PDB file of C-alpha atoms in Angstrom:
ATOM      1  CA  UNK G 299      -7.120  18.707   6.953  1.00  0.00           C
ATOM      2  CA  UNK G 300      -8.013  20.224   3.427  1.00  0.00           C
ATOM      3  CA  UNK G 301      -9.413  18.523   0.657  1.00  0.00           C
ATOM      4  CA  UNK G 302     -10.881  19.325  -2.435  1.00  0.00           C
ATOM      5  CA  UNK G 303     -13.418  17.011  -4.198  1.00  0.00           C
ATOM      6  CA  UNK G 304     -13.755  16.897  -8.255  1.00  0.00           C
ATOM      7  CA  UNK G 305     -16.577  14.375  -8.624  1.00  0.00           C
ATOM      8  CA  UNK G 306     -16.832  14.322 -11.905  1.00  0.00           C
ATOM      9  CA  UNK G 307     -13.988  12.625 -13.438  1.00  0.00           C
ATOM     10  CA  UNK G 308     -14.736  12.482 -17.427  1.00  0.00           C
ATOM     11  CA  UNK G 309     -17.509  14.960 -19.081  1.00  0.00           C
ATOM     12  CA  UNK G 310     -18.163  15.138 -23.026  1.00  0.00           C
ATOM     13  CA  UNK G 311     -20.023  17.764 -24.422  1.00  0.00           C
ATOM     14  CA  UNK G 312     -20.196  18.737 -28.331  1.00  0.00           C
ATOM     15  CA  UNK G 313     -18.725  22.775 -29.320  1.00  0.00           C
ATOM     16  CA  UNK G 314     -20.449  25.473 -28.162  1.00  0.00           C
ATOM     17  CA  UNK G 315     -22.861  23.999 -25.165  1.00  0.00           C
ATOM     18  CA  UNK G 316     -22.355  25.040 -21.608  1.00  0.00           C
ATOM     19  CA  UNK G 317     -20.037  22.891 -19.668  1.00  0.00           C
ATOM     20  CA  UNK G 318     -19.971  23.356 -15.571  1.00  0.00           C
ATOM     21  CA  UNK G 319     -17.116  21.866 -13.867  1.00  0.00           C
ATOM     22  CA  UNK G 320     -17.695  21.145 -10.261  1.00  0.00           C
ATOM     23  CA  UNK G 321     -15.655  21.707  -6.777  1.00  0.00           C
ATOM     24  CA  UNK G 322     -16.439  20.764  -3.483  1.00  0.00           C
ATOM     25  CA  UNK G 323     -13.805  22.004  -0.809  1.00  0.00           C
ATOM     26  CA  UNK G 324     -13.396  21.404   2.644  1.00  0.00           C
ATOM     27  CA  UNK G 325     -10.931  23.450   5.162  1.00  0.00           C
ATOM     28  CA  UNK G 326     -10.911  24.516   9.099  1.00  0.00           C
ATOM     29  CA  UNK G 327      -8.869  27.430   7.895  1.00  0.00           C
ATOM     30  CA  UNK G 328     -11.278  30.597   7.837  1.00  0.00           C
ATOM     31  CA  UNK G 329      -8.389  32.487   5.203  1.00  0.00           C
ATOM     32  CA  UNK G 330      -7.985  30.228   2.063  1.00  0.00           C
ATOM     33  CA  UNK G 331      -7.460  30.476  -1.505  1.00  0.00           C
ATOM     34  CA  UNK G 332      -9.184  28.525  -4.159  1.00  0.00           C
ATOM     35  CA  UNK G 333      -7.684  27.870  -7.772  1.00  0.00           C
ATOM     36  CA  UNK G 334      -8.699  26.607 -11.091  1.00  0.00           C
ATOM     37  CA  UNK G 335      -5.548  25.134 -13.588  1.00  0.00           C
ATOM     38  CA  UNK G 336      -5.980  23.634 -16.762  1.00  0.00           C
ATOM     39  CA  UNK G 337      -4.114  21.209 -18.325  1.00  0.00           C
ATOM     40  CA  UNK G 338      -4.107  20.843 -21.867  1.00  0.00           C
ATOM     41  CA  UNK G 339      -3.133  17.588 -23.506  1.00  0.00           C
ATOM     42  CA  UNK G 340       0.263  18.793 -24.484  1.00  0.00           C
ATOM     43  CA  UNK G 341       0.813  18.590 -20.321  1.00  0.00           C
ATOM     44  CA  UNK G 342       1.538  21.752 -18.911  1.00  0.00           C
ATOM     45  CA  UNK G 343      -0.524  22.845 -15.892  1.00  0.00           C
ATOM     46  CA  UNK G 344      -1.984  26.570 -16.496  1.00  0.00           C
ATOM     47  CA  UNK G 345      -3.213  28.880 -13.840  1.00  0.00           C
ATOM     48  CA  UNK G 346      -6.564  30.321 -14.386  1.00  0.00           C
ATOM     49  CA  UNK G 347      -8.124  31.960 -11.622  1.00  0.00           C
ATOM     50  CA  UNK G 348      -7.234  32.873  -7.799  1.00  0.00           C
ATOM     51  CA  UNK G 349     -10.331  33.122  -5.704  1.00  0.00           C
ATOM     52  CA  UNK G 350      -9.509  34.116  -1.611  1.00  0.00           C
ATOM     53  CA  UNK G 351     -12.293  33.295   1.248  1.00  0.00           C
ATOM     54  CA  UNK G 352     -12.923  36.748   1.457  1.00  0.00           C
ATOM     55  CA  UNK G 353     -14.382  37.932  -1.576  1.00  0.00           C
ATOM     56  CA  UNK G 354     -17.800  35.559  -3.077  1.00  0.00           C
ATOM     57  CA  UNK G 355     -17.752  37.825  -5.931  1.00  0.00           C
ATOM     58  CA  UNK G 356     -18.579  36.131  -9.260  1.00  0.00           C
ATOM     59  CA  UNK G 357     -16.122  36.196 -11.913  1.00  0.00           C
ATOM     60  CA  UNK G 358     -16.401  36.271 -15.368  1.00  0.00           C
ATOM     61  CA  UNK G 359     -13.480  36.674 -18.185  1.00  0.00           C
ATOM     62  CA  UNK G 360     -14.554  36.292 -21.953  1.00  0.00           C
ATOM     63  CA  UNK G 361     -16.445  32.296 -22.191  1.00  0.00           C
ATOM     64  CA  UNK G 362     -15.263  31.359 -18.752  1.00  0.00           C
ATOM     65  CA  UNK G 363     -17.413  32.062 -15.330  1.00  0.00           C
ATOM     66  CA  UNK G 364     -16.614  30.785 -11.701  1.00  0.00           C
ATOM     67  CA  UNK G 365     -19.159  30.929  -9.163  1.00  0.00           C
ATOM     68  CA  UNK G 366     -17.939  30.494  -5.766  1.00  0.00           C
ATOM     69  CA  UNK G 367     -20.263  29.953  -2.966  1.00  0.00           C
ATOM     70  CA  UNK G 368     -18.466  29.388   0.717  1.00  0.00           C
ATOM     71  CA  UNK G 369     -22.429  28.085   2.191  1.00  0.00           C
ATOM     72  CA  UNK G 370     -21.506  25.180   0.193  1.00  0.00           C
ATOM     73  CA  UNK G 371     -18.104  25.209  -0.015  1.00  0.00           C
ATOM     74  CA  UNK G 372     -18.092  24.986  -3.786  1.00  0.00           C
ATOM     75  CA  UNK G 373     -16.193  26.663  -6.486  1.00  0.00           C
ATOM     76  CA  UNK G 374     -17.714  25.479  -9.845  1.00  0.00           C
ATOM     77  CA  UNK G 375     -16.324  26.515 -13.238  1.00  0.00           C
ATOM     78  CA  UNK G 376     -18.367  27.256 -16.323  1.00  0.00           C
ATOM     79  CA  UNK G 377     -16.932  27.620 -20.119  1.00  0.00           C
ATOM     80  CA  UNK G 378     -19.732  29.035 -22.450  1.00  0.00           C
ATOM     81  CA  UNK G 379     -20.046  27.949 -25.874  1.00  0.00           C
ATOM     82  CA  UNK G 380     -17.287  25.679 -25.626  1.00  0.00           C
ATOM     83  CA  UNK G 381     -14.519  25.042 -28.115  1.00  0.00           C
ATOM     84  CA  UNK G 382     -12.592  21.629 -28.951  1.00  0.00           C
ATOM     85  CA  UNK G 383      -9.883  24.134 -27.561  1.00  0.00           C
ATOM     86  CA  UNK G 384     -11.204  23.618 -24.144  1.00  0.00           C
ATOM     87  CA  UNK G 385     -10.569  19.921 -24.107  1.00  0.00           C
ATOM     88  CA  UNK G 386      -8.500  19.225 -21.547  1.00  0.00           C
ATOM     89  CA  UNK G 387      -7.937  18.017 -17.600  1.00  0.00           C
ATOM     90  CA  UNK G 388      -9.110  21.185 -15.139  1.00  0.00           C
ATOM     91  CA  UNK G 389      -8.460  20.899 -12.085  1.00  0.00           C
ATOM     92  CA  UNK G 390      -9.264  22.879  -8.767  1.00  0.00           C
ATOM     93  CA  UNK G 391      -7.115  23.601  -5.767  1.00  0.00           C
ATOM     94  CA  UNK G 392      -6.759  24.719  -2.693  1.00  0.00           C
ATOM     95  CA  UNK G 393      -4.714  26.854  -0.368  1.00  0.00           C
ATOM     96  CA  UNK G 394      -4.831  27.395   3.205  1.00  0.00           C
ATOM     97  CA  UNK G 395      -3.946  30.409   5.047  1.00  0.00           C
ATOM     98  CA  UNK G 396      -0.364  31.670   4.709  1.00  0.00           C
ATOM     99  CA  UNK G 397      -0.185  28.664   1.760  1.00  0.00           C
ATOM    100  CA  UNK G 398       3.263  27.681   2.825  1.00  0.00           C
ATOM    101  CA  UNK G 399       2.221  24.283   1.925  1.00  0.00           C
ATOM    102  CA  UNK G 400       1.793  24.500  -1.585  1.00  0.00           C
ATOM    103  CA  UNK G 401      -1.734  23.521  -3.135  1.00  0.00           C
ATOM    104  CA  UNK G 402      -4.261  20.839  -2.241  1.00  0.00           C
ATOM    105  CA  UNK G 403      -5.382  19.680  -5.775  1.00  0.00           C
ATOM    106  CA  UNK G 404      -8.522  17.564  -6.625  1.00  0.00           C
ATOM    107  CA  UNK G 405      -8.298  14.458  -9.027  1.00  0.00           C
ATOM    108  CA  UNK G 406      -9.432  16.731 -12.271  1.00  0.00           C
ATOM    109  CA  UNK G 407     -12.248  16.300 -14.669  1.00  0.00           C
ATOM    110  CA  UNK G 408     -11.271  15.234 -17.826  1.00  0.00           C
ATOM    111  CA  UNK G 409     -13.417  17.773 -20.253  1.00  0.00           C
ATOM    112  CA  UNK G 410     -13.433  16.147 -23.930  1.00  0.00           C
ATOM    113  CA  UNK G 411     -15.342  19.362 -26.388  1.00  0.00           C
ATOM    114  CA  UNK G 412     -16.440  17.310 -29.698  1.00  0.00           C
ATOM    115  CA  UNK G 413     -16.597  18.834 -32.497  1.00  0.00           C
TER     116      UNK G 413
ATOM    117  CA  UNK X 159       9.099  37.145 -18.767  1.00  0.00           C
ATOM    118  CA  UNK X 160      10.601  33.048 -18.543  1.00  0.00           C
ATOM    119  CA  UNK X 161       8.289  31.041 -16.551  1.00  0.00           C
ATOM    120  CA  UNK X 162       9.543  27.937 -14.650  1.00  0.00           C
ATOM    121  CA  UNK X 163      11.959  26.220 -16.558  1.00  0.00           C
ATOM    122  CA  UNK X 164      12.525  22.511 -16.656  1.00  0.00           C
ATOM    123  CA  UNK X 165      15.137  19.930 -18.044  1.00  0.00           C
ATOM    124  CA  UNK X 166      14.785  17.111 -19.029  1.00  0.00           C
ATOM    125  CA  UNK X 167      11.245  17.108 -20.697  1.00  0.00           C
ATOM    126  CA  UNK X 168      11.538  13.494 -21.323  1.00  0.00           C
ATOM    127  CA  UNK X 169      13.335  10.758 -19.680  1.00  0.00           C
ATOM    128  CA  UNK X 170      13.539   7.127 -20.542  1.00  0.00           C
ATOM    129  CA  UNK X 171      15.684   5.286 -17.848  1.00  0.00           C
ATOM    130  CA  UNK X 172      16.701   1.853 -17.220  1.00  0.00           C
ATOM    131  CA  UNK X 173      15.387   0.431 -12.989  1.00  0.00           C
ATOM    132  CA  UNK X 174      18.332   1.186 -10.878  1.00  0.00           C
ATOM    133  CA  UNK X 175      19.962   3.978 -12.839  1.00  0.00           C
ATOM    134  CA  UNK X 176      20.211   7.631 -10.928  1.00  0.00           C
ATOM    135  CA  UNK X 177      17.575  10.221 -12.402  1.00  0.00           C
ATOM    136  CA  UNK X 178      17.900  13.814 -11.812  1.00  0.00           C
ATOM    137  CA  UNK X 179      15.550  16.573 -12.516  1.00  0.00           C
ATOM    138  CA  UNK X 180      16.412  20.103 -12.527  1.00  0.00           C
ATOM    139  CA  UNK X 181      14.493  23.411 -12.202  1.00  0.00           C
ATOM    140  CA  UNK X 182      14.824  27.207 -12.632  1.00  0.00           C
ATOM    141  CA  UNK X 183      11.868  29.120 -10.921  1.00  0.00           C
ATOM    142  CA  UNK X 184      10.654  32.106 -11.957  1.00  0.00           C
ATOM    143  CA  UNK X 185      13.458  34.833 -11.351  1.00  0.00           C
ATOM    144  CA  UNK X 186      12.400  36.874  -7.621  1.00  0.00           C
ATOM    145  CA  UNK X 187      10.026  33.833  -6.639  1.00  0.00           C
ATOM    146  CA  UNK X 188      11.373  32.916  -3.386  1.00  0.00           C
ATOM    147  CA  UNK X 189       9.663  29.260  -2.863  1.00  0.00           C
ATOM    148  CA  UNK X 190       9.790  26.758  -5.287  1.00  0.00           C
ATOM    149  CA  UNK X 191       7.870  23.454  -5.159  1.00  0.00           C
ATOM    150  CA  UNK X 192       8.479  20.033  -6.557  1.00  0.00           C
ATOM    151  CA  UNK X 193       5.174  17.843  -7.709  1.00  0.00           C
ATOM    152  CA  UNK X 194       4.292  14.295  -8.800  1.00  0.00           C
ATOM    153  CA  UNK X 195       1.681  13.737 -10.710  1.00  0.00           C
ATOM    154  CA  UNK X 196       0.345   9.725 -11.200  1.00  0.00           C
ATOM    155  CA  UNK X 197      -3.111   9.060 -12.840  1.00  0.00           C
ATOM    156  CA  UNK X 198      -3.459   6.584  -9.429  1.00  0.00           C
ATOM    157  CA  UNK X 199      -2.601   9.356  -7.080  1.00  0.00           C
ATOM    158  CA  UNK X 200      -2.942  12.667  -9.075  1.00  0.00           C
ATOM    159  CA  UNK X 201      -0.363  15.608  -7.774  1.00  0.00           C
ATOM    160  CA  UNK X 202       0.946  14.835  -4.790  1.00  0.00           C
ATOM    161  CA  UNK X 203       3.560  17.664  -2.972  1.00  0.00           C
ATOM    162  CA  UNK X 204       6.834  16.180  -2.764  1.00  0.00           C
ATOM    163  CA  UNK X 205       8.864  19.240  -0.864  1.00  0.00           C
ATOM    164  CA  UNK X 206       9.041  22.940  -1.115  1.00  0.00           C
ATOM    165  CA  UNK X 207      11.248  25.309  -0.454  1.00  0.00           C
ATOM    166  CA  UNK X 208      11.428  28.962   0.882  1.00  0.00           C
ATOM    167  CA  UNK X 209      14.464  31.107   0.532  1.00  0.00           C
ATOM    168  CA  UNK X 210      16.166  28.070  -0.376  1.00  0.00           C
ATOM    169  CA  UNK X 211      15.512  26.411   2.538  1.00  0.00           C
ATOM    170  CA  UNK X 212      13.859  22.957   2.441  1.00  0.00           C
ATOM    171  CA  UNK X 213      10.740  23.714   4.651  1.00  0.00           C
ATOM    172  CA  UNK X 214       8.352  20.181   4.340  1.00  0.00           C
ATOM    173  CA  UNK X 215       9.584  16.849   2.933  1.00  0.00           C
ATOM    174  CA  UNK X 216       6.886  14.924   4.209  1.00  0.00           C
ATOM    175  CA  UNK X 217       5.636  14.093   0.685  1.00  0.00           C
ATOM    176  CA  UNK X 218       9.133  12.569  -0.281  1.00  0.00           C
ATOM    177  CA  UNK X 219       7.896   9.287  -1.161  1.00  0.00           C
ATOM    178  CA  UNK X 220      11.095   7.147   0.104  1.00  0.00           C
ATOM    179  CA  UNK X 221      15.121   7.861   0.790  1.00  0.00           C
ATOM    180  CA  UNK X 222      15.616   7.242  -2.593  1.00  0.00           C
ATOM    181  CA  UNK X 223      14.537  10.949  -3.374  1.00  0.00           C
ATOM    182  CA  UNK X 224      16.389  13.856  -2.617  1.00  0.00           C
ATOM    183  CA  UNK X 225      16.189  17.322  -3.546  1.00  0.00           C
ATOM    184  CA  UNK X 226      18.392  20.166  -3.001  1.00  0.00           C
ATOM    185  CA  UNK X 227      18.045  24.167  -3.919  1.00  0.00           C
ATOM    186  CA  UNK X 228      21.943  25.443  -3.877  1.00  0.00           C
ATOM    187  CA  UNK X 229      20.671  29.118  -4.817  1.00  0.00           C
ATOM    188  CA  UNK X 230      17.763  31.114  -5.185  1.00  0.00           C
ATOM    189  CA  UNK X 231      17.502  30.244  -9.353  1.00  0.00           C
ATOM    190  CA  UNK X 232      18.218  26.495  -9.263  1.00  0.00           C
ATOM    191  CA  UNK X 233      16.875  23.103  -7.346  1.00  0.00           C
ATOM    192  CA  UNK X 234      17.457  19.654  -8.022  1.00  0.00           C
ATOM    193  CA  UNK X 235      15.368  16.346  -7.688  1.00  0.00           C
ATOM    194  CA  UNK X 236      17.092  13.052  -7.668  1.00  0.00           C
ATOM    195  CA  UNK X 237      15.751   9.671  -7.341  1.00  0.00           C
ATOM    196  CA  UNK X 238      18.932   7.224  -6.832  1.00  0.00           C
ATOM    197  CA  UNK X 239      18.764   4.110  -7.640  1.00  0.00           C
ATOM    198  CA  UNK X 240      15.114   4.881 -10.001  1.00  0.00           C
ATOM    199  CA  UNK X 241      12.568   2.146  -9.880  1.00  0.00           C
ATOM    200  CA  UNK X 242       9.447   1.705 -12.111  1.00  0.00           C
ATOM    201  CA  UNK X 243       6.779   2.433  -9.897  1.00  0.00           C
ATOM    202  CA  UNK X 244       8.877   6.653 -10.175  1.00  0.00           C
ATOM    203  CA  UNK X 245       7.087   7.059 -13.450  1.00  0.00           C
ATOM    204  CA  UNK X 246       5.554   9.757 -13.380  1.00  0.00           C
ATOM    205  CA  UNK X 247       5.313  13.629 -14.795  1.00  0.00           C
ATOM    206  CA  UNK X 248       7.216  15.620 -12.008  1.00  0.00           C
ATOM    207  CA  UNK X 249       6.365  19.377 -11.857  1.00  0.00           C
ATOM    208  CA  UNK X 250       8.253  22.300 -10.587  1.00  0.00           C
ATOM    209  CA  UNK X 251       6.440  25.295  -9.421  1.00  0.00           C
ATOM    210  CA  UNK X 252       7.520  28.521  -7.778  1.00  0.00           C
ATOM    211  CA  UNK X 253       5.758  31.378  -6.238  1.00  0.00           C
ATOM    212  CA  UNK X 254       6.137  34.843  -4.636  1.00  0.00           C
ATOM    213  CA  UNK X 255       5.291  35.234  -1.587  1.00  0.00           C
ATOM    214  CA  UNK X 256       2.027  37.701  -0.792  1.00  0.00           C
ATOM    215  CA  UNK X 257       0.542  36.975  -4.087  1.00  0.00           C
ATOM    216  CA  UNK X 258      -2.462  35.154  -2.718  1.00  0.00           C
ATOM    217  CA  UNK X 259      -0.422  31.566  -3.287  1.00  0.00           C
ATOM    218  CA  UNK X 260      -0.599  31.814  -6.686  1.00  0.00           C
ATOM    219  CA  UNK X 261       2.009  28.732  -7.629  1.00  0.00           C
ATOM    220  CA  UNK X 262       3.304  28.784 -11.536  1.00  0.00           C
ATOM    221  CA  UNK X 263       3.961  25.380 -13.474  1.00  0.00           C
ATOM    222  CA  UNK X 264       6.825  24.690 -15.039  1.00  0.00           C
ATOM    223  CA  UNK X 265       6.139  22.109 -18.326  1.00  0.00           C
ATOM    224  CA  UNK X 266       6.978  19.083 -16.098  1.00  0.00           C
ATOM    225  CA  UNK X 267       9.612  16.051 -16.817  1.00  0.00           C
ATOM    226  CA  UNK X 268       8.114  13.357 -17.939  1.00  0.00           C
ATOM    227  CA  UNK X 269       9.714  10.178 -16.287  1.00  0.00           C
ATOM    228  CA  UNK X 270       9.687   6.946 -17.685  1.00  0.00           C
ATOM    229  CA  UNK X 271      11.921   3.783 -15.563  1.00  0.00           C
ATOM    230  CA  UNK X 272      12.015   0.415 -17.557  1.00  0.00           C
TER     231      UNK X 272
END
């Protein structure tokens, strides 16, 4: 069965330190894909990044990083010199194989930026 | 491009009254998902869909929901009769298929039974 782990539930930081969100994910499936989604308090749910089991490549776009790292099964997030526009609930997902079933999501981590 | 549409956005309803929640996917997406979301049990799957078909209801929480997809640009969700423990923010998502799963949100329904 696949599960994805978010242990930390709440994290408060002030603007513009370095926030890492964490992901632990478990799977038998050797073809998977991981996800990050943020949800902003206004309540939508918005995709940002599509990670497969084949490729461990780091990604980086503008203040946001993932590393993913399948000897640990992890797929952390990091937002650089955060904003209060970063507050919000992110949460990680995951997707096995073909993905017919739809997404495995973790709990979230609330992320409150202070100004 | 219109990303997943979803009607109501808000819904106040009295215990026993029929709620239904309606969705457009994303036009050429051919599997559309429905979502709860709870703080108690986060997002939870309801059912999906492919080619209109339902494919896994195994999240359904009870008989009381049902959901339908008549054609490829409209499903349904209907809890009948509603009870308070159905509050909740239900999501509709859709997604092509051999896009690496990516699923797209719709803004959610946000369900309140008194």
């Amino acid at each position: 069965a696949q599960k994805v782990t978010q242990a930390q539930t709440e994290i408060s930081v002030v603007e513009k330190e370095d926030v890492t969100l964490d992901c632990v994910y478990e799977t038998r499936d050797t073809t998977y894909y991981l996800f990050w989604y943020k949800q902003p308090p206004s309540g939508e749910l918005v995709f940002l990044i599509r990670r497969n089991s084949f490729d461990e490549q780091n990604e980086i776009s503008g203040r946001y990083s993932w590393n993913f790292q399948k000897s640990t099964s992890s797929f952390n997030f990091t937002i650089t010199a955060s904003q209060v526009v970063d507050s919000a609930v992110y949460f990680c997902a995951l997707s096995e194989g073909g993905g017919a079933d739809g997404l495995t999501f973790g709990k979230g981590t609330h992320l409150i930026i202070q100004p | 491009d219109a990303g997943v549409i979803q009607s109501p956005r808000h819904e106040v309803t009295e215990m026993g009254q029929e709620v239904t929640l309606r969705c457009k996917p994303i036009s050429g997406h051919d599997y559309l998902f429905w979502y709860r979301q709870t703080m108690m049990r986060g997002l939870e799957l309801l059912i999906y869909f492919n080619n209109n078909v339902p494919i896994d209801d195994s999240g359904m929480p009870e008989d009381r929901f049902s959901a339908k997809m008549p054609n490829a640009s409209f499903s349904t969700l209907k809890i009948q009769p509603s009870e308070p423990r159905d509050s909740a923010v239900y999501f509709c998502a859709s997604r092509i298929q051999y896009t690496g799963n990516t699923i797209y949100f719709g803004e959610g329904s946000w369900l309140t039974v008194v």
